[in-house]
Amino acid sequence: MKKIEMVDLKGQYQKIKERVDSSILNVIETTAFVNGPEVHQFQKELETYLGVKHVIPCANGTDALQIAMMGLGLKPGDEVITADFTFAATVEVIALLQLTPVLVDVDPVNFNIDVEAIKKSITPKTKAIVPVHLFGLAANMDEIMAIAEEHNLYVIEDNAQGIGADYTSKDGTKMKTGTIGHVASTSFFPSKNLGCYGDGGAIFTNDDDLAHTIRGIVNHGMYVRYHHDVVGVNSRLDSIQAAVLRAKLPLLDEYNAARRNAARKYSEAFAGVKNIVTPTGFCNNTQTICDVCDCHVFHQYTLKIINADRDALVNHLNEKGIPCGVYYPIPLHLQKAYRDERYKEEDFTVTNQLINEVISLPMHTELDDEQIDFITKTVINFIEKY
Ligand SMILES: *Cc1c(COP(=O)(O)O)cnc(C)c1O
C-alpha cells in the first residue's frame, strides 16, 4: 500500500508534471514575474469558471479577507459577525482592522455558522457577516442573505475551503460559493482544493465599483501610477503561482469529484457503526439531509466521535501510520487573542462540544481504495472496543 498522506500533493503533481513544469518554465523565460499575462489569464479563466464578474488575485487567503473588508469601507468599532468554529484567519483580520469581531456558535450537523445565533448577535453597530463554507460545504446562504438585507449588512463569504462548491437557493438558482454575498475571499494555499505551489489568494465580487476599489487597494492604493488615493497594501499573486493555477483549474471539478468519491466510500464503510457520526449537511439540491451530495467539495472529511475517546483514536491512527487532524481543537472565543467579556459559555455549546468530538481523516485527490479500506477498518476496529 502507498504511504497514506493527509494531503498527497506529490502524487497529484506527478500526474500533471509536464504541464506544470512547462508553464513554470515559460514564466521564467518571459521574466514577467509579477502582474504578468499568466495572472491576467488566470483571473479571466476563474471568472468564467465561477460565473462571477470580477476576480482580483492577491497574495493569500488572509489578505483576501482583509482587503475585502477594507474595500467595503468598514470602520474601527464596526461589528462583524463570524463563526466561532473556523480557522483563525477569519477573526484575525477583523481584529487587525480594529473592527469588533463577534463570534457566534455553529450548527451541530453541518458545522457552519448558526443562523439563529447570527440573528441574536445583531446590534446597531453590526456591519457585516462572514460565513465560512467550512470543510467545503456551503453555509446557509439563503437565510444569511435575507438577514443581511433586512439589517442592511454586508456578506463576505470566506470561500477558502469551498472553491468549486455549488449552492442551490430555495428558488432553484444554482451558484458557485463565493459568488452569492457582496464579496468573497479564497485561498490557493497548497492544501486547499485549488492549491498553488506557494501562497496565493483571490477576492471575488459582482460589484463593479467594489472591484475597482479593491484593485487599487491590492496595489498600494494606486488607481493611476504613483497617485495614492487610499491606503492600500501590497498583495499580489505571482506569475509562477498563476501558471500552476492555470494548469490545475481545468481539473478542479475532477479533483472535487475525486474528493466526493473518497468521502462516499468513507461514509459507506462507517454507516451504522456506533459512536461515529459521518458528515451530513443540509443538501440544498435535494432539500433533504444527505450524507454526500454535490454541494459538498470535502476540503475535509470530518467525523464526530461520540461516547468514545477521540484523542485516543488520534493516537491510535498515528501509530498505524494514518495521519489525521483535529480541525479545530480550540474555539476562537477561548483563544487568548480573541477573548471578550461579551462572550458567555452557554452561547457556545456546539463549538465547545465539537472541539472534543471532531476528527478529520486523510482527504485528497489521490486516495485509493486500498488506503480507504485500511483507514476505515482501523477506525472501526478501534471504535468497536467502546
Ligand atoms: C486557509 C484559510 C484561510 C487563509 O488562507 P491563507 O491563504 O492561508 O492565508 C482563511 N480562512 C479559512 C477558512 C481557511 O481555511
Short mmCIF file of C-alpha atoms and ligand atoms in Angstrom, two decimals:
data_model
loop_
_atom_site.label_atom_id
_atom_site.label_comp_id
_atom_site.label_asym_id
_atom_site.label_seq_id
_atom_site.Cartn_x
_atom_site.Cartn_y
_atom_site.Cartn_z
CA MET A 1 0.00 0.00 0.00
CA LYS A 2 1.15 3.53 -0.80
CA LYS A 3 2.06 5.58 2.28
CA ILE A 4 -1.04 7.47 3.42
CA GLU A 5 -0.74 11.24 3.39
CA MET A 6 -3.16 13.77 4.87
CA VAL A 7 -2.82 15.64 1.55
CA ASP A 8 -0.92 13.96 -1.29
CA LEU A 9 0.47 16.90 -3.25
CA LYS A 10 3.32 14.83 -4.66
CA GLY A 11 1.06 12.16 -6.13
CA GLN A 12 -1.10 14.87 -7.68
CA TYR A 13 1.92 16.71 -9.12
CA GLN A 14 3.29 13.58 -10.80
CA LYS A 15 0.14 13.35 -12.93
CA ILE A 16 0.31 16.98 -14.14
CA LYS A 17 4.08 17.40 -14.03
CA GLU A 18 4.66 18.06 -17.73
CA ARG A 19 2.02 20.74 -17.98
CA VAL A 20 3.00 22.45 -14.73
CA ASP A 21 6.73 22.33 -15.43
CA SER A 22 6.38 23.84 -18.89
CA SER A 23 4.07 26.59 -17.61
CA ILE A 24 6.52 27.50 -14.86
CA LEU A 25 9.46 27.48 -17.26
CA ASN A 26 7.53 29.68 -19.62
CA VAL A 27 7.09 32.30 -16.88
CA ILE A 28 10.78 32.16 -16.06
CA GLU A 29 11.74 32.59 -19.69
CA THR A 30 9.42 35.56 -20.19
CA THR A 31 10.53 37.04 -16.81
CA ALA A 32 7.08 38.57 -16.31
CA PHE A 33 7.17 37.52 -12.66
CA VAL A 34 4.68 39.97 -11.22
CA ASN A 35 1.37 41.01 -12.79
CA GLY A 36 2.34 39.14 -15.94
CA PRO A 37 -0.06 37.80 -18.56
CA GLU A 38 -0.41 34.50 -16.67
CA VAL A 39 -2.04 36.31 -13.75
CA HIS A 40 -4.44 38.12 -16.05
CA GLN A 41 -5.32 34.93 -17.93
CA PHE A 42 -5.91 33.03 -14.70
CA GLN A 43 -8.15 35.81 -13.45
CA LYS A 44 -10.27 35.61 -16.62
CA GLU A 45 -10.45 31.82 -16.52
CA LEU A 46 -11.51 31.79 -12.87
CA GLU A 47 -14.17 34.46 -13.55
CA THR A 48 -15.61 32.22 -16.26
CA TYR A 49 -15.46 29.08 -14.12
CA LEU A 50 -17.20 30.74 -11.17
CA GLY A 51 -19.64 32.82 -13.19
CA VAL A 52 -18.58 35.96 -11.33
CA LYS A 53 -17.87 39.38 -12.83
CA HIS A 54 -14.62 40.11 -11.03
CA VAL A 55 -11.77 38.05 -9.63
CA ILE A 56 -8.96 40.06 -8.06
CA PRO A 57 -5.94 37.86 -7.36
CA CYS A 58 -3.86 38.61 -4.27
CA ALA A 59 -1.10 37.15 -2.12
CA ASN A 60 -3.04 34.76 0.15
CA GLY A 61 -6.47 33.99 1.58
CA THR A 62 -5.94 36.01 4.75
CA ASP A 63 -5.08 39.13 2.74
CA ALA A 64 -8.11 38.46 0.55
CA LEU A 65 -10.40 38.69 3.60
CA GLN A 66 -8.69 41.79 4.91
CA ILE A 67 -8.80 43.54 1.53
CA ALA A 68 -12.47 42.65 1.08
CA MET A 69 -13.21 44.34 4.43
CA MET A 70 -11.08 47.37 3.52
CA GLY A 71 -12.85 47.60 0.18
CA LEU A 72 -16.24 47.73 1.88
CA GLY A 73 -15.02 50.68 3.92
CA LEU A 74 -15.62 49.04 7.31
CA LYS A 75 -14.51 51.35 10.14
CA PRO A 76 -12.99 50.75 13.60
CA GLY A 77 -15.75 49.79 16.00
CA ASP A 78 -17.97 48.24 13.34
CA GLU A 79 -19.11 44.80 14.45
CA VAL A 80 -18.50 41.82 12.18
CA ILE A 81 -20.21 38.53 12.94
CA THR A 82 -18.42 35.27 12.15
CA ALA A 83 -18.24 31.65 13.22
CA ASP A 84 -16.52 30.53 16.42
CA PHE A 85 -15.51 27.27 14.74
CA THR A 86 -13.14 28.12 11.87
CA PHE A 87 -9.51 28.83 11.08
CA ALA A 88 -8.25 31.90 12.96
CA ALA A 89 -7.53 33.94 9.80
CA THR A 90 -11.18 34.88 9.62
CA VAL A 91 -11.27 36.59 13.02
CA GLU A 92 -7.67 37.78 12.82
CA VAL A 93 -8.23 40.26 10.02
CA ILE A 94 -11.38 41.61 11.66
CA ALA A 95 -9.34 42.40 14.77
CA LEU A 96 -6.38 43.69 12.77
CA LEU A 97 -8.57 46.32 11.09
CA GLN A 98 -9.79 47.35 14.57
CA LEU A 99 -13.27 46.14 13.74
CA THR A 100 -15.04 44.27 16.52
CA PRO A 101 -15.23 40.51 15.97
CA VAL A 102 -18.48 38.97 17.17
CA LEU A 103 -18.05 35.20 17.30
CA VAL A 104 -21.15 33.03 17.24
CA ASP A 105 -21.93 29.34 17.59
CA VAL A 106 -22.26 26.89 14.70
CA ASP A 107 -24.73 24.25 13.60
CA PRO A 108 -24.10 20.82 15.18
CA VAL A 109 -24.95 18.94 11.97
CA ASN A 110 -23.07 20.80 9.22
CA PHE A 111 -20.59 22.80 11.37
CA ASN A 112 -21.47 26.07 9.61
CA ILE A 113 -22.44 29.37 11.23
CA ASP A 114 -25.73 29.15 13.12
CA VAL A 115 -28.36 31.41 11.61
CA GLU A 116 -30.30 31.92 14.86
CA ALA A 117 -27.06 32.87 16.61
CA ILE A 118 -26.39 35.49 13.94
CA LYS A 119 -29.84 36.99 14.48
CA LYS A 120 -29.32 37.18 18.25
CA SER A 121 -25.96 38.94 17.86
CA ILE A 122 -27.06 41.81 15.64
CA THR A 123 -26.74 45.26 17.24
CA PRO A 124 -26.93 48.79 15.77
CA LYS A 125 -23.14 48.54 15.26
CA THR A 126 -23.25 45.36 13.17
CA LYS A 127 -21.98 45.99 9.65
CA ALA A 128 -21.11 42.60 8.16
CA ILE A 129 -21.46 38.84 8.41
CA VAL A 130 -18.63 36.49 7.39
CA PRO A 131 -19.95 32.99 6.72
CA VAL A 132 -17.25 30.36 6.20
CA HIS A 133 -18.10 27.47 3.88
CA LEU A 134 -16.45 25.14 6.35
CA PHE A 135 -14.83 21.92 5.16
CA GLY A 136 -16.26 22.56 1.68
CA LEU A 137 -19.98 22.74 2.42
CA ALA A 138 -21.86 25.96 1.72
CA ALA A 139 -23.26 27.86 4.69
CA ASN A 140 -26.99 28.60 4.67
CA MET A 141 -26.72 31.48 2.21
CA ASP A 142 -30.47 31.97 1.60
CA GLU A 143 -31.03 32.76 5.27
CA ILE A 144 -27.83 34.73 5.66
CA MET A 145 -28.59 36.94 2.64
CA ALA A 146 -32.12 37.51 3.95
CA ILE A 147 -30.82 38.59 7.37
CA ALA A 148 -28.27 40.85 5.69
CA GLU A 149 -30.89 42.50 3.54
CA GLU A 150 -33.21 43.06 6.48
CA HIS A 151 -30.49 44.68 8.58
CA ASN A 152 -28.54 46.33 5.75
CA LEU A 153 -25.37 44.31 6.33
CA TYR A 154 -22.59 43.19 4.02
CA VAL A 155 -21.94 39.50 3.49
CA ILE A 156 -18.32 38.47 2.97
CA GLU A 157 -18.03 34.77 2.12
CA ASP A 158 -14.86 33.07 3.32
CA ASN A 159 -14.60 30.54 0.50
CA ALA A 160 -11.08 29.32 1.31
CA GLN A 161 -12.36 25.76 1.83
CA GLY A 162 -15.26 25.82 -0.60
CA ILE A 163 -13.92 26.59 -4.07
CA GLY A 164 -15.93 24.80 -6.73
CA ALA A 165 -18.88 24.01 -4.46
CA ASP A 166 -22.40 24.69 -5.69
CA TYR A 167 -25.16 26.32 -3.70
CA THR A 168 -28.73 25.92 -4.84
CA SER A 169 -31.14 28.52 -3.48
CA LYS A 170 -34.68 27.76 -2.42
CA ASP A 171 -35.87 29.19 -5.74
CA GLY A 172 -33.69 26.71 -7.63
CA THR A 173 -30.91 29.07 -8.76
CA LYS A 174 -27.56 27.37 -8.65
CA MET A 175 -24.48 29.46 -7.93
CA LYS A 176 -20.88 28.77 -7.01
CA THR A 177 -19.99 29.54 -3.41
CA GLY A 178 -18.14 32.83 -3.28
CA THR A 179 -20.45 34.49 -5.81
CA ILE A 180 -23.52 34.92 -3.60
CA GLY A 181 -22.53 37.53 -1.00
CA HIS A 182 -21.35 41.08 -1.70
CA VAL A 183 -17.75 39.91 -1.83
CA ALA A 184 -15.80 36.73 -1.15
CA SER A 185 -12.28 35.60 -0.44
CA THR A 186 -10.45 32.41 -1.25
CA SER A 187 -7.06 30.86 -0.65
CA PHE A 188 -4.79 28.95 -3.02
CA PHE A 189 -2.65 27.57 -0.20
CA PRO A 190 -1.18 24.27 -1.48
CA SER A 191 -3.51 22.03 0.53
CA LYS A 192 -6.72 23.84 -0.47
CA ASN A 193 -8.98 22.31 -3.14
CA LEU A 194 -7.39 24.57 -5.76
CA GLY A 195 -3.86 25.00 -4.44
CA CYS A 196 -0.77 26.58 -5.95
CA TYR A 197 2.87 25.86 -5.09
CA GLY A 198 3.28 28.60 -2.54
CA ASP A 199 0.89 31.25 -1.25
CA GLY A 200 -1.96 32.74 -3.22
CA GLY A 201 -5.48 34.07 -2.84
CA ALA A 202 -8.24 36.00 -4.54
CA ILE A 203 -11.24 38.21 -3.95
CA PHE A 204 -14.47 37.77 -5.93
CA THR A 205 -17.32 40.22 -6.45
CA ASN A 206 -20.09 41.06 -8.91
CA ASP A 207 -19.97 44.72 -7.87
CA ASP A 208 -18.08 46.87 -10.43
CA ASP A 209 -17.37 49.76 -8.06
CA LEU A 210 -16.16 47.49 -5.28
CA ALA A 211 -13.94 45.60 -7.75
CA HIS A 212 -12.38 48.89 -8.85
CA THR A 213 -11.76 49.95 -5.24
CA ILE A 214 -10.20 46.58 -4.42
CA ARG A 215 -7.92 46.59 -7.49
CA GLY A 216 -6.42 49.80 -6.12
CA ILE A 217 -6.15 48.51 -2.55
CA VAL A 218 -4.12 45.43 -3.55
CA ASN A 219 -1.67 47.75 -5.31
CA HIS A 220 -0.76 50.40 -2.68
CA GLY A 221 -4.00 52.31 -3.15
CA MET A 222 -3.00 53.32 -6.70
CA TYR A 223 -5.54 53.79 -9.46
CA VAL A 224 -3.17 55.93 -11.51
CA ARG A 225 0.52 55.18 -11.25
CA TYR A 226 2.14 56.99 -8.29
CA HIS A 227 -1.16 58.56 -7.27
CA HIS A 228 -2.15 57.01 -3.94
CA ASP A 229 -5.84 57.73 -3.37
CA VAL A 230 -6.47 55.35 -0.49
CA VAL A 231 -4.31 53.47 1.99
CA GLY A 232 -3.62 50.15 0.36
CA VAL A 233 -1.41 47.11 0.76
CA ASN A 234 0.99 45.18 -1.44
CA SER A 235 -0.74 41.89 -2.07
CA ARG A 236 -0.06 40.13 -5.37
CA LEU A 237 -0.35 36.69 -6.83
CA ASP A 238 2.92 36.00 -8.61
CA SER A 239 3.02 34.74 -12.18
CA ILE A 240 4.57 31.37 -11.32
CA GLN A 241 1.68 30.62 -8.95
CA ALA A 242 -0.79 31.78 -11.60
CA ALA A 243 0.82 29.38 -14.09
CA VAL A 244 0.34 26.48 -11.65
CA LEU A 245 -3.25 27.53 -11.02
CA ARG A 246 -3.97 27.76 -14.76
CA ALA A 247 -2.76 24.19 -15.14
CA LYS A 248 -4.94 23.00 -12.24
CA LEU A 249 -8.17 24.99 -12.73
CA PRO A 250 -9.41 22.79 -15.63
CA LEU A 251 -9.03 19.81 -13.26
CA LEU A 252 -10.85 21.37 -10.30
CA ASP A 253 -14.20 19.68 -10.95
CA GLU A 254 -12.45 16.35 -11.40
CA TYR A 255 -10.46 16.92 -8.20
CA ASN A 256 -13.59 17.78 -6.25
CA ALA A 257 -15.35 14.70 -7.66
CA ALA A 258 -12.41 12.56 -6.50
CA ARG A 259 -12.76 14.03 -3.01
CA ARG A 260 -16.51 13.36 -3.00
CA ASN A 261 -15.91 9.84 -4.20
CA ALA A 262 -13.47 9.20 -1.34
CA ALA A 263 -15.98 10.75 1.09
CA ARG A 264 -18.73 8.50 -0.20
CA LYS A 265 -16.57 5.42 0.34
CA TYR A 266 -15.66 6.51 3.86
CA SER A 267 -19.31 7.15 4.70
CA GLU A 268 -20.45 3.81 3.28
CA ALA A 269 -17.88 1.97 5.39
CA PHE A 270 -18.87 3.87 8.54
CA ALA A 271 -22.63 3.55 8.01
CA GLY A 272 -24.25 2.06 11.10
CA VAL A 273 -21.03 1.96 13.14
CA LYS A 274 -21.88 3.10 16.64
CA ASN A 275 -20.15 6.16 18.09
CA ILE A 276 -19.32 7.53 14.64
CA VAL A 277 -21.32 10.34 13.06
CA THR A 278 -20.42 10.78 9.38
CA PRO A 279 -20.53 14.26 7.83
CA THR A 280 -24.04 15.31 6.97
CA GLY A 281 -25.31 18.59 5.82
CA PHE A 282 -28.44 20.21 4.63
CA CYS A 283 -28.36 19.41 0.94
CA ASN A 284 -29.82 22.40 -0.81
CA ASN A 285 -30.15 20.43 -4.03
CA THR A 286 -32.49 17.75 -2.78
CA GLN A 287 -33.84 19.74 0.17
CA THR A 288 -33.09 16.79 2.40
CA ILE A 289 -30.42 15.72 4.81
CA CYS A 290 -27.98 13.60 2.83
CA ASP A 291 -24.58 12.19 3.56
CA VAL A 292 -22.68 13.03 0.45
CA CYS A 293 -24.00 15.39 -2.16
CA ASP A 294 -22.78 17.56 -5.00
CA CYS A 295 -22.84 20.72 -2.97
CA HIS A 296 -20.01 19.47 -0.76
CA VAL A 297 -16.42 19.63 -2.06
CA PHE A 298 -14.92 17.94 1.02
CA HIS A 299 -11.96 20.13 1.78
CA GLN A 300 -12.03 17.99 4.91
CA TYR A 301 -13.82 14.75 5.69
CA THR A 302 -14.71 15.21 9.33
CA LEU A 303 -16.30 12.64 11.64
CA LYS A 304 -17.82 13.21 15.05
CA ILE A 305 -16.70 10.60 17.58
CA ILE A 306 -19.24 10.28 20.36
CA ASN A 307 -19.10 8.24 23.57
CA ALA A 308 -15.52 7.29 22.78
CA ASP A 309 -12.12 8.86 23.31
CA ARG A 310 -11.39 10.95 20.23
CA ASP A 311 -7.82 11.73 21.33
CA ALA A 312 -7.11 8.04 21.86
CA LEU A 313 -8.33 7.42 18.32
CA VAL A 314 -5.99 10.12 17.00
CA ASN A 315 -3.06 8.42 18.76
CA HIS A 316 -4.12 5.00 17.52
CA LEU A 317 -4.33 6.18 13.90
CA ASN A 318 -0.95 7.86 14.13
CA GLU A 319 0.56 4.65 15.49
CA LYS A 320 -0.84 2.79 12.48
CA GLY A 321 0.68 5.30 10.08
CA ILE A 322 -2.57 7.09 9.34
CA PRO A 323 -2.31 10.87 9.57
CA CYS A 324 -5.38 12.73 10.78
CA GLY A 325 -6.26 16.18 12.03
CA VAL A 326 -8.39 17.90 14.63
CA TYR A 327 -9.92 20.97 12.98
CA TYR A 328 -10.30 22.85 15.23
CA PRO A 329 -9.08 21.98 18.74
CA ILE A 330 -9.85 25.32 20.45
CA PRO A 331 -12.89 27.54 19.82
CA LEU A 332 -11.88 31.01 18.70
CA HIS A 333 -13.74 32.70 21.57
CA LEU A 334 -11.41 30.90 24.01
CA GLN A 335 -8.21 31.85 22.17
CA LYS A 336 -6.15 34.32 24.19
CA ALA A 337 -6.07 36.86 21.34
CA TYR A 338 -9.85 36.88 20.85
CA ARG A 339 -11.37 36.56 24.31
CA ASP A 340 -14.03 39.12 25.07
CA GLU A 341 -16.16 39.68 28.13
CA ARG A 342 -19.25 39.80 25.95
CA TYR A 343 -18.98 36.04 25.34
CA LYS A 344 -20.90 33.63 27.58
CA GLU A 345 -20.05 29.93 27.54
CA GLU A 346 -23.71 28.96 27.24
CA ASP A 347 -23.77 30.68 23.86
CA PHE A 348 -21.14 28.28 22.51
CA THR A 349 -22.47 24.86 23.44
CA VAL A 350 -21.93 23.44 19.94
CA THR A 351 -18.33 24.58 19.38
CA ASN A 352 -17.41 23.67 22.93
CA GLN A 353 -18.58 20.13 22.19
CA LEU A 354 -17.27 19.82 18.62
CA ILE A 355 -13.68 20.50 19.68
CA ASN A 356 -13.78 17.23 21.65
CA GLU A 357 -15.57 15.18 19.00
CA VAL A 358 -14.21 16.06 15.56
CA ILE A 359 -11.55 14.20 13.66
CA SER A 360 -10.63 14.79 10.02
CA LEU A 361 -9.38 11.80 8.03
CA PRO A 362 -6.95 11.94 5.09
CA MET A 363 -8.68 13.71 2.21
CA HIS A 364 -7.15 14.48 -1.17
CA THR A 365 -7.43 13.68 -4.85
CA GLU A 366 -5.14 10.64 -4.83
CA LEU A 367 -6.69 8.37 -2.17
CA ASP A 368 -7.11 4.81 -3.45
CA ASP A 369 -9.48 2.03 -2.38
CA GLU A 370 -6.79 0.07 -0.55
CA GLN A 371 -5.92 3.11 1.56
CA ILE A 372 -9.55 3.94 2.29
CA ASP A 373 -10.19 0.34 3.26
CA PHE A 374 -7.23 0.32 5.63
CA ILE A 375 -8.22 3.65 7.19
CA THR A 376 -11.88 2.72 7.71
CA LYS A 377 -11.03 -0.73 9.12
CA THR A 378 -8.50 0.75 11.53
CA VAL A 379 -11.03 3.32 12.77
CA ILE A 380 -13.81 0.74 13.11
CA ASN A 381 -11.60 -1.80 14.94
CA PHE A 382 -10.69 0.85 17.47
CA ILE A 383 -14.17 2.26 17.95
CA GLU A 384 -15.80 -1.17 18.37
CA LYS A 385 -13.97 -1.57 21.68
CA TYR A 386 -16.27 1.05 23.22
C1 LIG B 1 -6.84 28.64 4.68
C2 LIG B 1 -7.90 29.52 5.21
C3 LIG B 1 -7.76 30.92 5.25
C4 LIG B 1 -6.45 31.62 4.98
O1 LIG B 1 -5.85 31.40 3.78
P1 LIG B 1 -4.27 31.64 3.64
O2 LIG B 1 -4.05 31.58 2.15
O3 LIG B 1 -3.57 30.56 4.37
O4 LIG B 1 -3.95 32.98 4.18
C5 LIG B 1 -8.82 31.67 5.67
N1 LIG B 1 -9.97 31.11 6.04
C6 LIG B 1 -10.15 29.79 6.04
C7 LIG B 1 -11.46 29.22 6.47
C8 LIG B 1 -9.12 28.93 5.63
O5 LIG B 1 -9.30 27.61 5.65
#
